[in-house]
XYZ file of N, CA and C in Angstrom:
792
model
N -71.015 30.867 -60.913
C -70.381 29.551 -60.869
C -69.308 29.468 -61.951
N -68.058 29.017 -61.770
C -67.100 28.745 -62.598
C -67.124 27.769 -63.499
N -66.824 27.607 -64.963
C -66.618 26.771 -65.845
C -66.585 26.077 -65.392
N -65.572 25.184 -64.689
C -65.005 23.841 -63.935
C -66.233 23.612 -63.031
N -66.721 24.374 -62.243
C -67.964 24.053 -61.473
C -69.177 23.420 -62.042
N -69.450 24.062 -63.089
C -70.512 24.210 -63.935
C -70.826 22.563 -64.610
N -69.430 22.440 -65.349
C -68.993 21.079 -66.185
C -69.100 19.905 -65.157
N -68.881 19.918 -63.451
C -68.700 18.951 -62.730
C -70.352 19.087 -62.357
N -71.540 19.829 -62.900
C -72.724 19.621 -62.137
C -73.725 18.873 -63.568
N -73.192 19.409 -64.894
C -73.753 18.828 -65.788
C -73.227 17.354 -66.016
N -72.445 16.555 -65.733
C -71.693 15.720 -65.820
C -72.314 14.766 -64.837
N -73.315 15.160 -63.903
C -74.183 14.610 -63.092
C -75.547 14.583 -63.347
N -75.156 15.598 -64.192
C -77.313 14.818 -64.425
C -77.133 14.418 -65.435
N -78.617 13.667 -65.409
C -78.900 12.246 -66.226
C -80.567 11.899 -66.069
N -80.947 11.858 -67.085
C -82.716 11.228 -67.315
C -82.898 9.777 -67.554
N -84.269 9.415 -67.331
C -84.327 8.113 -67.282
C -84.155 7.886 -68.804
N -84.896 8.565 -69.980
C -84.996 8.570 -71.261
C -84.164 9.954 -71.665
N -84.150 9.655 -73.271
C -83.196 11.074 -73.815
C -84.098 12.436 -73.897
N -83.927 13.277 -72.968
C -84.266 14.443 -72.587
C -83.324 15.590 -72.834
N -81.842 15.392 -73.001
C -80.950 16.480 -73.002
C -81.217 17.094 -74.450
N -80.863 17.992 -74.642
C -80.792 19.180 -76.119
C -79.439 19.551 -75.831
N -78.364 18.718 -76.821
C -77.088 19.802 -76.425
C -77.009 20.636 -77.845
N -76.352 21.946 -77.736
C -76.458 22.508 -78.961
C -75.270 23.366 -78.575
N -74.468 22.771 -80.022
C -73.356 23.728 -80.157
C -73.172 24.369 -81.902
N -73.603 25.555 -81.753
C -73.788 26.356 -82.912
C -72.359 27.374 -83.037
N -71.477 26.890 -84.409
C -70.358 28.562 -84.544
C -71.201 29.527 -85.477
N -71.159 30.249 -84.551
C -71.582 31.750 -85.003
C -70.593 32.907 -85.315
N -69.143 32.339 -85.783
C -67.885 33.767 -85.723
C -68.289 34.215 -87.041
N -68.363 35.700 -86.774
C -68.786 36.308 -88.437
C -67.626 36.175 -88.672
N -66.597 35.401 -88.367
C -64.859 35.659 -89.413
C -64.833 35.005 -89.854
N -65.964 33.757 -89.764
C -65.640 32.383 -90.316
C -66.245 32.492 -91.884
N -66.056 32.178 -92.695
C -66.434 32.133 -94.544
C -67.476 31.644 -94.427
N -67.897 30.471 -93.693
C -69.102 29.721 -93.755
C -69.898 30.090 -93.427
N -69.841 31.271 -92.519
C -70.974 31.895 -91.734
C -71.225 32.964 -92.414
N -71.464 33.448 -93.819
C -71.339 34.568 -94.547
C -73.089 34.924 -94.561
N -73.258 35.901 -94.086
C -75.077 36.630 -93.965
C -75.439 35.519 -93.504
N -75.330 35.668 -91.990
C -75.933 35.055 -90.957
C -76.620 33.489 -91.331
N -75.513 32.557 -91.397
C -75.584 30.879 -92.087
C -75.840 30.176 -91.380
N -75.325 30.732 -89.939
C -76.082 30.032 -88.436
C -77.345 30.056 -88.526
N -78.076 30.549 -88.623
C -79.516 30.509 -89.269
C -79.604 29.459 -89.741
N -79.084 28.833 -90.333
C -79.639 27.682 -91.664
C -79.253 26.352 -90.735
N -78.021 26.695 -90.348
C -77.568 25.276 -89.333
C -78.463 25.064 -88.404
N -78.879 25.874 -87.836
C -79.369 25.750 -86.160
C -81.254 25.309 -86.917
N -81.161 26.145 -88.022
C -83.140 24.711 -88.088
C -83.170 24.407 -88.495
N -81.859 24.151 -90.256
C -81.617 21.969 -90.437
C -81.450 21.351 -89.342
N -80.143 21.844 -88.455
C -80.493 20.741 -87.684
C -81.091 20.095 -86.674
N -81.736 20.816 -86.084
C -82.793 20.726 -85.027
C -84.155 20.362 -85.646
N -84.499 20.722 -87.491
C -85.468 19.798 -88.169
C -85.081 18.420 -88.285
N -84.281 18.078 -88.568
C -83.567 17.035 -88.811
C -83.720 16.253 -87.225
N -83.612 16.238 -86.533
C -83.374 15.710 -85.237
C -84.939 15.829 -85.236
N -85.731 16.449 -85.444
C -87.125 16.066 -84.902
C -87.701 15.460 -85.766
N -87.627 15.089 -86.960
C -87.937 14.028 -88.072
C -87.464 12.802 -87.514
N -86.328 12.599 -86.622
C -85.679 11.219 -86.346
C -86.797 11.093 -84.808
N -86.923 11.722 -84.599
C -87.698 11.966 -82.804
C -88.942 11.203 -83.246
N -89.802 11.777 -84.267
C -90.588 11.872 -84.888
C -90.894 10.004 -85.463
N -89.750 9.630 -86.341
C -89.789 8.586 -86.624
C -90.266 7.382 -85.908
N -90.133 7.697 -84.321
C -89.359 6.411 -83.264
C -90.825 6.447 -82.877
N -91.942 7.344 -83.070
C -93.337 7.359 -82.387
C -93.318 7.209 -80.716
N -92.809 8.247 -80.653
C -92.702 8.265 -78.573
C -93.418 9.943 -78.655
N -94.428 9.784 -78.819
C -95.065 11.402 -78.545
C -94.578 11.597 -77.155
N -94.470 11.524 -76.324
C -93.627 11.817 -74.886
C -92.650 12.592 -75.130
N -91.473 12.030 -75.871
C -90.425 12.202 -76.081
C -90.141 13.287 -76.940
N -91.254 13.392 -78.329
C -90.993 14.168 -79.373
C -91.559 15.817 -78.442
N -92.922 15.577 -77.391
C -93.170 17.094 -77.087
C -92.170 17.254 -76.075
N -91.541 16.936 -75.543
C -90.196 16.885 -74.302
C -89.311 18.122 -75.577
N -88.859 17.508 -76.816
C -87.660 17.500 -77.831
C -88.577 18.854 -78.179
N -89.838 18.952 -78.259
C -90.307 20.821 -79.265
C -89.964 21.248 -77.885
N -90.172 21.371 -76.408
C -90.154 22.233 -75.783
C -89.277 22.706 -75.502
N -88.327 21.995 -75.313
C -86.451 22.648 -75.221
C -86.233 23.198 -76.580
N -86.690 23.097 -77.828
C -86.002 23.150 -79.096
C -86.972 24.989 -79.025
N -87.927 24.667 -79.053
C -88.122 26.010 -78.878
C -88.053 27.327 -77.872
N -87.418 26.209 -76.691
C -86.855 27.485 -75.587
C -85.349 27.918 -76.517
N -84.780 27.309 -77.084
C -83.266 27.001 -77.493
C -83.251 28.208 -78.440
N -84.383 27.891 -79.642
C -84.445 29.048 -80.450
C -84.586 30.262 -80.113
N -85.780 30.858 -79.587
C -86.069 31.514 -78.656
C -84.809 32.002 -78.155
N -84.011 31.762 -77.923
C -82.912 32.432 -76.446
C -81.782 32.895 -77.538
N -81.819 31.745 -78.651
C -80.684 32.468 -79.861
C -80.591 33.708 -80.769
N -82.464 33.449 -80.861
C -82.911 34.745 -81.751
C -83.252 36.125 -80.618
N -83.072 35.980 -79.276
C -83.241 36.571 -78.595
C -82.082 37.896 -78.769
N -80.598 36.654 -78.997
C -79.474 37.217 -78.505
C -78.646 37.596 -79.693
N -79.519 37.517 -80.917
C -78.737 37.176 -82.057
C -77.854 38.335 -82.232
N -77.665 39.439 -81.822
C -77.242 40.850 -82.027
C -76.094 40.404 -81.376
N -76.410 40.199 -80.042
C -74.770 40.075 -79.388
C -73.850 38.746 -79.827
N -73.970 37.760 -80.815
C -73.579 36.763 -80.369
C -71.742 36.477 -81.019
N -71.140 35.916 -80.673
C -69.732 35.841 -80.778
C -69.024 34.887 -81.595
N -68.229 34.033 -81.413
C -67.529 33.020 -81.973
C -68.718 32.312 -81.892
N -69.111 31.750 -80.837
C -70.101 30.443 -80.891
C -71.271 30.356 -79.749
N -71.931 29.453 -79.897
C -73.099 29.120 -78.494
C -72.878 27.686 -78.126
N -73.219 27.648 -76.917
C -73.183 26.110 -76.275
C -74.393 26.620 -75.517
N -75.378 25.558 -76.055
C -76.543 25.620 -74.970
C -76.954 24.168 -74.630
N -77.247 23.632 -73.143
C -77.908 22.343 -72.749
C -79.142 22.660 -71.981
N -79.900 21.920 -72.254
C -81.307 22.302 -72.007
C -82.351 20.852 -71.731
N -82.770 20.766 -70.999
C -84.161 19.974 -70.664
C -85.107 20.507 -70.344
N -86.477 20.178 -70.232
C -87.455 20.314 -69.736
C -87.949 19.964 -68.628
N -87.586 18.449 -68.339
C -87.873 17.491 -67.212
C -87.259 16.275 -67.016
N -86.377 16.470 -66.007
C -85.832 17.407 -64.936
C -85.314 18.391 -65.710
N -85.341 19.731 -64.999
C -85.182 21.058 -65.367
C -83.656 21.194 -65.606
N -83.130 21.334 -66.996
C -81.658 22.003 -67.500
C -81.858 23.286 -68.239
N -80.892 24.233 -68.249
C -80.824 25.382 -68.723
C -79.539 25.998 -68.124
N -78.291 25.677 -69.481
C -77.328 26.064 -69.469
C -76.572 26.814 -70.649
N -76.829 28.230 -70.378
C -76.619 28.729 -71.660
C -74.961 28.983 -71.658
N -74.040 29.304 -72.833
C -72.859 29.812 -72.668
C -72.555 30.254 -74.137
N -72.646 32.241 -74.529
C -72.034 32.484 -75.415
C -70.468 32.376 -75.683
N -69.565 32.222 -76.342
C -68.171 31.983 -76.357
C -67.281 32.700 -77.334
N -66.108 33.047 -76.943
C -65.730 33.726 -77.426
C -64.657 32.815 -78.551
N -64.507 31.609 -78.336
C -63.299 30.349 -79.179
C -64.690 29.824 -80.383
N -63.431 28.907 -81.048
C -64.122 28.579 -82.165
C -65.093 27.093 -81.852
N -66.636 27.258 -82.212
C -67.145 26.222 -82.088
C -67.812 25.503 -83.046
N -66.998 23.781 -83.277
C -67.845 23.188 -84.393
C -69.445 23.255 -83.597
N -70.457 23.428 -85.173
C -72.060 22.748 -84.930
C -72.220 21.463 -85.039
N -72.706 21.347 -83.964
C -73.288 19.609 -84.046
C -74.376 20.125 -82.654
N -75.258 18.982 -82.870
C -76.843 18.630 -82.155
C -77.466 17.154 -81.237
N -77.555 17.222 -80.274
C -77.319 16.096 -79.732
C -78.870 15.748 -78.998
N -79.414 14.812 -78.857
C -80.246 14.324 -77.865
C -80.417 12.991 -77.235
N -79.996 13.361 -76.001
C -79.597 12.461 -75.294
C -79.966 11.861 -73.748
N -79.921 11.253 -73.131
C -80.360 11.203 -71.464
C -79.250 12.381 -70.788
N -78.587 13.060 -71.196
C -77.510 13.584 -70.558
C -76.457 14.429 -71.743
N -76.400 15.245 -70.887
C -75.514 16.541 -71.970
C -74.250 15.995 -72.215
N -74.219 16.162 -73.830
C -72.789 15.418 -74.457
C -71.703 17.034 -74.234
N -70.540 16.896 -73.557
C -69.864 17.712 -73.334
C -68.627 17.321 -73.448
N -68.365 16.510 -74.704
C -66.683 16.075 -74.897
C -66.262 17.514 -75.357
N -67.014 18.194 -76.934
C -66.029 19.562 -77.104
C -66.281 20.500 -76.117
N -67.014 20.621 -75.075
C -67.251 21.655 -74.321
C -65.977 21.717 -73.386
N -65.581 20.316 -73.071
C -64.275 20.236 -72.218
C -63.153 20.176 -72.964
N -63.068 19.949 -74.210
C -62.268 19.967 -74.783
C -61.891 22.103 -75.348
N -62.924 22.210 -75.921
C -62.747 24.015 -75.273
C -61.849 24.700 -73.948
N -62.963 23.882 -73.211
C -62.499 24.383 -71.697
C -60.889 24.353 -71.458
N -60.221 22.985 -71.781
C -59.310 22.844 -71.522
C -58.001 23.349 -72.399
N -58.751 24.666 -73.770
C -57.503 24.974 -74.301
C -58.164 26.510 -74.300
N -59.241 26.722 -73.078
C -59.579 28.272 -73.031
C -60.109 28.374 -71.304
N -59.069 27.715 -70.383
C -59.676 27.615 -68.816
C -59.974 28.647 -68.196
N -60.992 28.966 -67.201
C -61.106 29.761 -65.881
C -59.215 30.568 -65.895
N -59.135 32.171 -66.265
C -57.695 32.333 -66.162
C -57.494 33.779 -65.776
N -56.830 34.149 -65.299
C -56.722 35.682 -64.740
C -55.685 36.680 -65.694
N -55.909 37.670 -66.434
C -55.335 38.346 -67.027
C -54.313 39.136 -66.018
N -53.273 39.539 -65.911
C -52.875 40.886 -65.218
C -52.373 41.668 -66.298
N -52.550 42.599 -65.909
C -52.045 43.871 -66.921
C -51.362 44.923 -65.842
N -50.228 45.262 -65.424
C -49.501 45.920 -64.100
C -48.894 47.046 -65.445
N -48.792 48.270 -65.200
C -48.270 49.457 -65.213
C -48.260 50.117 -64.098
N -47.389 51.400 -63.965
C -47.023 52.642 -62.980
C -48.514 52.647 -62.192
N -48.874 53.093 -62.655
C -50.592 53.933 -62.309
C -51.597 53.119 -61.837
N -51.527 52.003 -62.691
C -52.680 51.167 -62.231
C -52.075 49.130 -62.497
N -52.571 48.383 -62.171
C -52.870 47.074 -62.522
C -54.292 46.612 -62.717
N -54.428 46.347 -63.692
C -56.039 45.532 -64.326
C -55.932 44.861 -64.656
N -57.014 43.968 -63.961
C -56.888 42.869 -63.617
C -58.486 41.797 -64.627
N -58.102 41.363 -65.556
C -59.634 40.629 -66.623
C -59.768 39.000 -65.685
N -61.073 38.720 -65.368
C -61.211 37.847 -64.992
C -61.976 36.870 -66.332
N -61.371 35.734 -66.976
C -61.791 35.296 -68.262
C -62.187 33.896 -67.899
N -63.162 32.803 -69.222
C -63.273 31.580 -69.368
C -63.533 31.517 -70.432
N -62.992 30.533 -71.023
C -63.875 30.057 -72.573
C -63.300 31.860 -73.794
N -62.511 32.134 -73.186
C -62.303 33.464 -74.020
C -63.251 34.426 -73.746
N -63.833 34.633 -72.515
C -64.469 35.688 -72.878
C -64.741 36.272 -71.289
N -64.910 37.757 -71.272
C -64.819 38.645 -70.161
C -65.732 38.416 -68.622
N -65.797 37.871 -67.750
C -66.551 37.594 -66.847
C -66.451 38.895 -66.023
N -65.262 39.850 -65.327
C -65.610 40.211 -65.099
C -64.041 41.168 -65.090
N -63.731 42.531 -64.355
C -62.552 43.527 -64.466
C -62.227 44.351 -63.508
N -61.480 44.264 -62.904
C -60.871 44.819 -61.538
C -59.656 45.576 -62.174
N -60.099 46.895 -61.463
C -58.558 47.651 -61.148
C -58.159 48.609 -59.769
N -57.063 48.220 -59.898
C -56.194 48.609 -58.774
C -55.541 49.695 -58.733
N -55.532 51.347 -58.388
C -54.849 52.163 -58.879
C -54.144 52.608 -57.733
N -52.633 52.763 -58.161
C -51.859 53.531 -56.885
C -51.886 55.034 -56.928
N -52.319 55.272 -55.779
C -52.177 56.556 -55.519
C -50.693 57.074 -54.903
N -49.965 57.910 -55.891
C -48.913 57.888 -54.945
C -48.878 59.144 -53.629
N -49.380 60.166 -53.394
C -49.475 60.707 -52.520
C -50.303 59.704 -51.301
N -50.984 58.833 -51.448
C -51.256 58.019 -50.269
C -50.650 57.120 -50.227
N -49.719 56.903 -51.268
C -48.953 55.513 -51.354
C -49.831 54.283 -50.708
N -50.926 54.311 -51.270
C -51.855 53.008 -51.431
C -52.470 52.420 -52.764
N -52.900 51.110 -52.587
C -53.658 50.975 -53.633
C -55.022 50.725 -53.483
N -55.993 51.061 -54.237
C -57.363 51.275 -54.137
C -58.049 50.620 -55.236
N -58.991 49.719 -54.716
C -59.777 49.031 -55.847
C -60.619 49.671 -56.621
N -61.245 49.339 -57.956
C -62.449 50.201 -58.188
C -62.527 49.351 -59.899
N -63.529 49.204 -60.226
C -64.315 49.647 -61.526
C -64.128 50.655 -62.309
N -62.883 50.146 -63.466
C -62.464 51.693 -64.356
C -62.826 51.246 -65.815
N -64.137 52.012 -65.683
C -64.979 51.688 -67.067
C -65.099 53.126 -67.724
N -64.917 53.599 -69.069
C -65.148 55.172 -69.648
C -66.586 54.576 -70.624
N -67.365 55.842 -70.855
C -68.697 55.551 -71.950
C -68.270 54.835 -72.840
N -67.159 54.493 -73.623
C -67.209 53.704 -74.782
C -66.243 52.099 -74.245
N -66.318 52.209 -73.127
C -66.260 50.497 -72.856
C -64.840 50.101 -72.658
N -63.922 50.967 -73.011
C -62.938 50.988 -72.720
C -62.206 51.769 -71.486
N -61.052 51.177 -71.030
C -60.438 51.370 -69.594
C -60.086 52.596 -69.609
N -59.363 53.508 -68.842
C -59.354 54.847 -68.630
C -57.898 54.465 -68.983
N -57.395 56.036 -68.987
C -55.753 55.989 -69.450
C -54.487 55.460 -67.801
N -53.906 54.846 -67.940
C -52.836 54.324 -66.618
C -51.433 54.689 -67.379
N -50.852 55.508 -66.686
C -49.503 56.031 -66.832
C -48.834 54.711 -66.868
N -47.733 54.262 -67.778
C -46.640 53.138 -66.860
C -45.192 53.907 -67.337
N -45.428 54.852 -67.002
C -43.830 55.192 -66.903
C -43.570 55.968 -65.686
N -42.519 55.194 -64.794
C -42.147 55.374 -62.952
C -41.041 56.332 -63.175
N -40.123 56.382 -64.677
C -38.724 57.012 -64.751
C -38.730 58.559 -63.871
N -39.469 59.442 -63.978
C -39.403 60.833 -63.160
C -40.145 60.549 -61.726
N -40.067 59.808 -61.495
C -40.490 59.661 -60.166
C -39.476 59.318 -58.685
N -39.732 59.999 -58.008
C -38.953 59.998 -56.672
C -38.458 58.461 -56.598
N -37.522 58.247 -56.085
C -36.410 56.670 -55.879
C -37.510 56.408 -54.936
N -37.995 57.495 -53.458
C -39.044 55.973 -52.399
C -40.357 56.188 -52.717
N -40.442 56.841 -54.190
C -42.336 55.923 -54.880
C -42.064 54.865 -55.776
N -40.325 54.921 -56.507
C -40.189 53.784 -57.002
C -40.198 52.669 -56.177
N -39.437 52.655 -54.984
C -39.644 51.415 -54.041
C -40.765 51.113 -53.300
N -41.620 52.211 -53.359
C -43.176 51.743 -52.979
C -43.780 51.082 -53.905
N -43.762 51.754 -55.102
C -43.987 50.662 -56.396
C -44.000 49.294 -56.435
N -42.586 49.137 -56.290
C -42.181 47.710 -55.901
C -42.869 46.427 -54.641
N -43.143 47.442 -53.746
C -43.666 46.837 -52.401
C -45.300 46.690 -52.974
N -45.637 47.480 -53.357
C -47.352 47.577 -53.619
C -47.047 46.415 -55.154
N -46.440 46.308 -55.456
C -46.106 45.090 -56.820
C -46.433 43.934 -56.072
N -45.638 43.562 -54.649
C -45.745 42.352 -54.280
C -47.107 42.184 -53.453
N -47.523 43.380 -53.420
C -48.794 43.046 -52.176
C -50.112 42.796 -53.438
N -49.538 43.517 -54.759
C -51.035 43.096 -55.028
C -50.677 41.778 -55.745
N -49.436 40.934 -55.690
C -49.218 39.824 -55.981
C -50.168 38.615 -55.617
N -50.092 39.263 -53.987
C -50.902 38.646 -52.983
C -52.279 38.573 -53.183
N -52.610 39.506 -53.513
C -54.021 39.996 -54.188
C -54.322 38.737 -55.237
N -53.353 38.884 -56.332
C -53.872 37.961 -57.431
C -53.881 36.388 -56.930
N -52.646 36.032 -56.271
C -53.258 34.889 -55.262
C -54.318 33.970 -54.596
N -55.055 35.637 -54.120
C -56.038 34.993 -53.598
C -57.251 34.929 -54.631
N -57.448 35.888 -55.566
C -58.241 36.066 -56.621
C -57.948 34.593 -57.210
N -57.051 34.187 -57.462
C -56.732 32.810 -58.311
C -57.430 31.476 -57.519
N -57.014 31.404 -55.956
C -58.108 31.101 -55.395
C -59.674 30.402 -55.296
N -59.998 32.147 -55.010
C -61.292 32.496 -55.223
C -62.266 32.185 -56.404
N -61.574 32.781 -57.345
C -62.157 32.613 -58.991
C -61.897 31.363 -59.574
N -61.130 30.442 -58.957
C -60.499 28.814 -59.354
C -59.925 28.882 -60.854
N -59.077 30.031 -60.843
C -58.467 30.493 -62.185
C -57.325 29.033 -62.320
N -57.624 28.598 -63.484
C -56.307 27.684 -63.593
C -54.682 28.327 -64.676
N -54.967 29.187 -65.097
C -53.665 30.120 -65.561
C -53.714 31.321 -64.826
N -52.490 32.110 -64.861
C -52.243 33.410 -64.919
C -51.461 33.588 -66.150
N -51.989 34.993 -66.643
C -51.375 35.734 -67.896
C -51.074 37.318 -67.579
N -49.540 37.706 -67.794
C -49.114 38.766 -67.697
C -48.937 39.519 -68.812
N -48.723 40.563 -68.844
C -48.866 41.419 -70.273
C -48.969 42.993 -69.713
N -47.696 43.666 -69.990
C -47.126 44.863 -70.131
C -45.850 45.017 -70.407
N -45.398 46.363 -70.224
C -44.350 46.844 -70.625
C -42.989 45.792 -70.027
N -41.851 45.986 -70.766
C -40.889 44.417 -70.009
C -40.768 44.575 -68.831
N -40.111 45.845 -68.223
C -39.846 45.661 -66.351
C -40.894 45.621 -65.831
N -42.049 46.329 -66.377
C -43.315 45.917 -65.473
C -43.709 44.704 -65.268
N -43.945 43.949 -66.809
C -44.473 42.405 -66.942
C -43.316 41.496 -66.122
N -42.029 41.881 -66.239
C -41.060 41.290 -65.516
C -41.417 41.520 -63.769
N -41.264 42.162 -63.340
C -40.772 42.731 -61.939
C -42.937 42.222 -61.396
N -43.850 41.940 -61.956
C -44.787 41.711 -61.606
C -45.002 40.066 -61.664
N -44.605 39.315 -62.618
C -44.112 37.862 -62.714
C -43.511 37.570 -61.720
N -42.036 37.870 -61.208
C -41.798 37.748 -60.223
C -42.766 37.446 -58.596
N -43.430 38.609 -58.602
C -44.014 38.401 -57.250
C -44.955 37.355 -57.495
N -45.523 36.172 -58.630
C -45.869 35.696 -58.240
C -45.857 34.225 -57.651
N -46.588 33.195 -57.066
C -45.901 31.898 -56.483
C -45.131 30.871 -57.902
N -46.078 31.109 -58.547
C -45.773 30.077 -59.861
C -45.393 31.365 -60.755
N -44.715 30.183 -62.152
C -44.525 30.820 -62.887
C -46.046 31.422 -63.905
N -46.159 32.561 -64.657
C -47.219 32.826 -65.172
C -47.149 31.734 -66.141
N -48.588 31.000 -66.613
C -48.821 30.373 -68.097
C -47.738 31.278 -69.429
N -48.059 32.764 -69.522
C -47.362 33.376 -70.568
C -47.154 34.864 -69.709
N -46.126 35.458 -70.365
C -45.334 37.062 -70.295
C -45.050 37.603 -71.214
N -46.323 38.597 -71.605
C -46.194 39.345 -72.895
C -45.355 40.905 -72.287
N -44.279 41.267 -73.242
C -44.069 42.600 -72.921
C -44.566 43.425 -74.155
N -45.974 43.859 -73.567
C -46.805 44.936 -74.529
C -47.715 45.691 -73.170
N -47.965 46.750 -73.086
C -48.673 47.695 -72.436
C -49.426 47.529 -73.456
N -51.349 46.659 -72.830
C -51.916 46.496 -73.089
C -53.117 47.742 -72.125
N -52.992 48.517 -71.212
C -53.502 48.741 -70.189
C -54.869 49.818 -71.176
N -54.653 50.341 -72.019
C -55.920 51.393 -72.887
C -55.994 50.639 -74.095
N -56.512 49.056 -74.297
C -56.740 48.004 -75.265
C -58.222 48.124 -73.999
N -59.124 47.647 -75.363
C -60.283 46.793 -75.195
C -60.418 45.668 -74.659
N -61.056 45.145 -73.438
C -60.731 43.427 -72.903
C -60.336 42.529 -74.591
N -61.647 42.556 -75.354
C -61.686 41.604 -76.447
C -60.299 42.039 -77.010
N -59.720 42.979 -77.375
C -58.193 42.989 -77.860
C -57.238 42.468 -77.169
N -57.060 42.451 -75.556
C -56.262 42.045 -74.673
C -56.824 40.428 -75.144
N -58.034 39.945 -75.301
C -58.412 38.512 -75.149
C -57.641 37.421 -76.469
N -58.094 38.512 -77.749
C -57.173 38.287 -78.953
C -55.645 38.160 -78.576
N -54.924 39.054 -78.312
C -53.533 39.090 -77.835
C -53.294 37.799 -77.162
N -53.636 37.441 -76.077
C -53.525 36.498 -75.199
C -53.610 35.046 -75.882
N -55.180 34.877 -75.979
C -55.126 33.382 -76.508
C -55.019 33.425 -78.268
N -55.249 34.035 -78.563
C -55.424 33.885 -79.981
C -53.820 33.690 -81.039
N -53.153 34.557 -80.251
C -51.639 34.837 -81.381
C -50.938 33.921 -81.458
């Protein structure tokens, strides 16, 4: 399910009493504040803190509702603590059943919420300066293609031309260390009708990203390669791209392409 999907289904539920757990924890080890793991300290002040106030109001209902999400919440953080990134957004109930986790790759203030309903002003406010967005990366050899939200990798398509079949062929180009395989982008020694096949297979997989944009309910496109490539691939598409980097990004790490993109 897409960001935008996701945000239009939490935005609908709602309890009779305050049942929601929203939790937004920054976890970027770049941040100063977070120096030897400080998220630690935030995430059970403040979730102690919130159950001292739970606590106060004498609704035992309410307060074992507030341990059972608080300790699925923990639980799933210390689960993940190895992988975790810029930040966490987690919403959670017990009854009626919520469980919406999202590690992130943008910067997230901590704050702690409990409520009849998941507070998601910074979550959309994120969303809307890190949307559902399609990377292209077009060189000679190949186009790869990052499918992103919230800054971070959902999923990676590539397209490689073969020029003796003068086609292009989809596939999954992953090497053991996580990074993309090598893509030629230089066409200069190449025959004048593979350069103009080039060109033709430019606009068809234009079409391609089209429908991917579509499909994936990407609300940007972002281009990024070499200038005639990033140029002559902009072109084929309907709109103009959000941005047009000329850098051959194509043997970068997604998270470096992700830095490049939104971050600079």
């Amino acid at each position: 399910m897409s960001i935008s999907k996701e945000l239009q289904t939490l935005k609908e539920f709602k309890c009779n009493d305050r049942c929601v757990l929203s939790v937004y924890l920054n976890t970027n080890p770049a941040d100063p504040d977070q120096l030897k793991g400080a998220w630690k300290i935030h995430l059970k002040s403040g979730l102690k803190r919130m159950e001292e106030y739970i606590t106060a109001s004498k609704n035992e209902d309410e307060l074992k509702a507030f341990k059972t999400v608080k300790d699925k919440v923990v639980k799933e953080i210390d689960d993940h603590s190895n992988e975790l990134r810029k930040g966490v957004v987690i919403f959670a109930s017990d009854n009626p059943s919520l469980w919406s986790v999202h590690y992130v790759q943008v910067q997230v203030k901590t704050s702690f919420h409990w409520e009849d309903h998941p507070v998601l002003e910074e979550m959309e406010y994120m969303y809307k300066a890190y949307p559902d967005a399609g990377i292209i990366l077009p060189s000679f050899g190949e186009v790869r293609i990052l499918d992103t939200a919230m800054g971070f990798l959902n999923d990676e398509l590539i397209y490689d031309f073969e020029p003796n079949l003068e086609e292009w062929g989809n596939r999954k180009k992953v090497t053991p260390d996580n990074h993309p395989g090598i893509g030629s982008s230089k066409a200069g020694a190449l025959e004048p009708r593979l350069k103009e096949n080039l060109g033709r297979f430019f606009k068809g997989m234009g079409e391609i990203v089209e429908r991917l944009k579509k499909e994936r309910g990407w609300k940007e496109i972002h281009v990024a390669g070499e200038i005639e490539m990033a140029k002559a691939f902009a072109e084929t598409l309907r709109e103009k791209p959000a941005s047009c980097i000329h850098k051959n990004m194509n043997n970068s790490s997604a998270n470096e392409v992700l830095h490049e993109i939104f971050e600079k």
